[in-house]
Amino acid sequence: MERFFFISVFLLFFIINITFAFPLSTDSRWIVDDGNKGRRVKLTCVNWPSHLETAVAEGLSKQPLDSISEKIVSMGFNCVRLTWPLYLATDESFSGIMTVKQSLRKLGLLEALSGFQANNPYILDLPLIKAFQEVVSSLGKHRLMVILDNHISQPGWCCNDNDGNGFFGDKHLNPQLWIRGLKKMATMFANVSNVVGMSLRNELRGPKQNIKDWYKYMREGAEAVHSVNPNILVIVSGLNYETDLSFLRDKPFEVSFRRKLVFEIHWYGFWSSWEGDNLNKICGRETENIMKMSGFLLEKGFPLFVSEFGIDQRGNNVNDNRFLSCFMALAADLDLDWALWTLAGSYYVREKTIGYDETYGVLDWSWSSIRNSTILQMISAIQSPFRGPGLMETHPKKIIFHPSSGLCIVRKSLFQLKLGSCDRSESFRLSSQRVLSLADEKILCLKAYEKGKSVKLRLYFSEYYCSQWKLLSESKMQLSSITKKGESLCLDVDSDSNNIVTTSCKCLQGDASCDPKSQWFKVVTSTRSRFKAKPFLNVSPYYKKFLQEPLSVL
Ligand SMILES: *[C@@H]1O[C@H](CO)[C@@H](O)[C@H](O)[C@H]1NC(C)=O
Ligand SMILES: *[C@@H]1O[C@H](CO)[C@@H](O)[C@H](O)[C@H]1NC(C)=O
């Protein structure tokens, strides 16, 4: 009986989590649903490319469409950013007439063709645009939200400065044609409730880019989409490969509609070197840069959607791993909406390579299993919201997040702490005397002993019994305390036991090869209660079961 109750509670939280009332709109910096309370909907999407030469969603030669949708759900994502090339909507001969089979054949992709025959035969003879709708419909059946992203004009891998798709006026970016394409797609999906947003254009770039045309055409595009589909979120990107919205600080982006505007950015580790300097310094600098280029928009009352970030899923790319920890800290702190690049384990053809293996893909080459579950587990820490409208389950509290593992500080025993799931996170308060104590049991405070030893919770009789803590280094993520012997120690994690210990503070400056990540802790505001709302890998069987039952049963 008790167990049954437990499972029902889990299911209940899933329903609350995933059955949003559409359409979505914005409430200052949050995206919210249409319920009378306007509950926060956190977009935690994965990108599914459908804009390469074939103009067909990738992977359909490897796995049945519904089984891919199911995998997306089981990995804890709630939405897909589905990319499309403009010509799919504007070139009739291309989208309305050419079938999937013809498109694959034209490109000589015979192996993909036979894979398609085996896995998705009913899609092969559909015109390209119908095949695209089929994908959206499968995602909808699995209760996944969809964001349509106009990724490029001419189907193919994106992007470089001179590919003719970069900015208004380039060979393949005629503004009027673009607006016509946006309108066509917005209309086509106007009554499809799980299509919740449209990214107007991916990664504007190149020599022609300028702010004046940006305001003019982005406004026209935004108004065009809204005029034919007033339900949809209109998602607007900036300049320089979706990194720069800084010009909005001085001159707002004015549109005629309200509560539908979202801004988007991209952030990749390979855009800069994360290895050439002290990592604390790099993370501090890059974070500051993001805030300056786009992060300030949150304070101005707009949602900011990181619609692409990602890392090499083989896990051995030092630059990417460094980036990811820094990214996770900011994403948790600001509780951002995001879309991971990418779902695709492989492409039919990319940059002339047939069956191209995508090492940034969460799925493996055959689209059958997860490429690296360690990395996915880590990212799952930011799949449920920490805070936002309607999520006030407890008073705002501070939890301590460990970005390089995706875990939080939890209780191991009465007086001991370890890393564990953020859903079981202890909440803390930092007093004006810099004493860190438990928010719910204020009589317990954090005490550092010696290098290499566990920190312990102690009874807080007076400050003398507690350590005083402060944030060190340019990343501002190292929590340090000075021991009785005068040693400065930092919170760290014992890699064998996951216990919270103190060790000598690492890499405070200099030394590019020094790695402080295990000592990084981010103090994050959360209103999530404990043991709740956990769209996590190991709960997916329950979720799957729920999907098979009609809603009214529950
Ligand atoms: C959407 O539904 C409404 C009401 O049912 C209908 O009037 C409208 O024509 C539909 N739009 C499209 C594009 O199908
Ligand atoms: C997954 O990533 C982790 C962490 O970066 C790495 O240590 C591991 O070797 C990777 N596993 C696989 C199967 O690639």
GROMACS .gro file of N, CA, C and O and ligand atoms in nm, residues 187-191, ligand 1:
model
   34
  187THR      N    1   0.172   2.928  -3.998
  187THR     CA    2   0.033   2.896  -4.031
  187THR      C    3   0.009   2.746  -4.027
  187THR      O    4  -0.089   2.698  -3.971
  188MET      N    5   0.102   2.674  -4.088
  188MET     CA    6   0.088   2.528  -4.097
  188MET      C    7   0.072   2.464  -3.958
  188MET      O    8   0.000   2.368  -3.941
  189PHE      N    9   0.141   2.522  -3.859
  189PHE     CA   10   0.137   2.462  -3.726
  189PHE      C   11   0.053   2.542  -3.626
  189PHE      O   12   0.062   2.522  -3.506
  190ALA      N   13  -0.032   2.629  -3.681
  190ALA     CA   14  -0.110   2.718  -3.594
  190ALA      C   15  -0.202   2.641  -3.499
  190ALA      O   16  -0.223   2.681  -3.386
  191ASN      N   17  -0.252   2.528  -3.545
  191ASN     CA   18  -0.345   2.454  -3.459
  191ASN      C   19  -0.280   2.330  -3.397
  191ASN      O   20  -0.349   2.242  -3.350
  555LIG     C1   21  -0.724   2.653  -3.679
  555LIG     O1   22  -0.844   2.627  -3.614
  555LIG     C2   23  -0.938   2.729  -3.624
  555LIG     C3   24  -1.058   2.697  -3.534
  555LIG     O2   25  -1.084   2.560  -3.531
  555LIG     C4   26  -0.977   2.747  -3.771
  555LIG     O3   27  -1.070   2.852  -3.785
  555LIG     C5   28  -0.851   2.780  -3.849
  555LIG     O4   29  -0.879   2.787  -3.987
  555LIG     C6   30  -0.743   2.675  -3.827
  555LIG     N1   31  -0.620   2.721  -3.889
  555LIG     C7   32  -0.543   2.643  -3.963
  555LIG     C8   33  -0.423   2.706  -4.022
  555LIG     O5   34  -0.567   2.526  -3.983
   0.00000   0.00000   0.00000
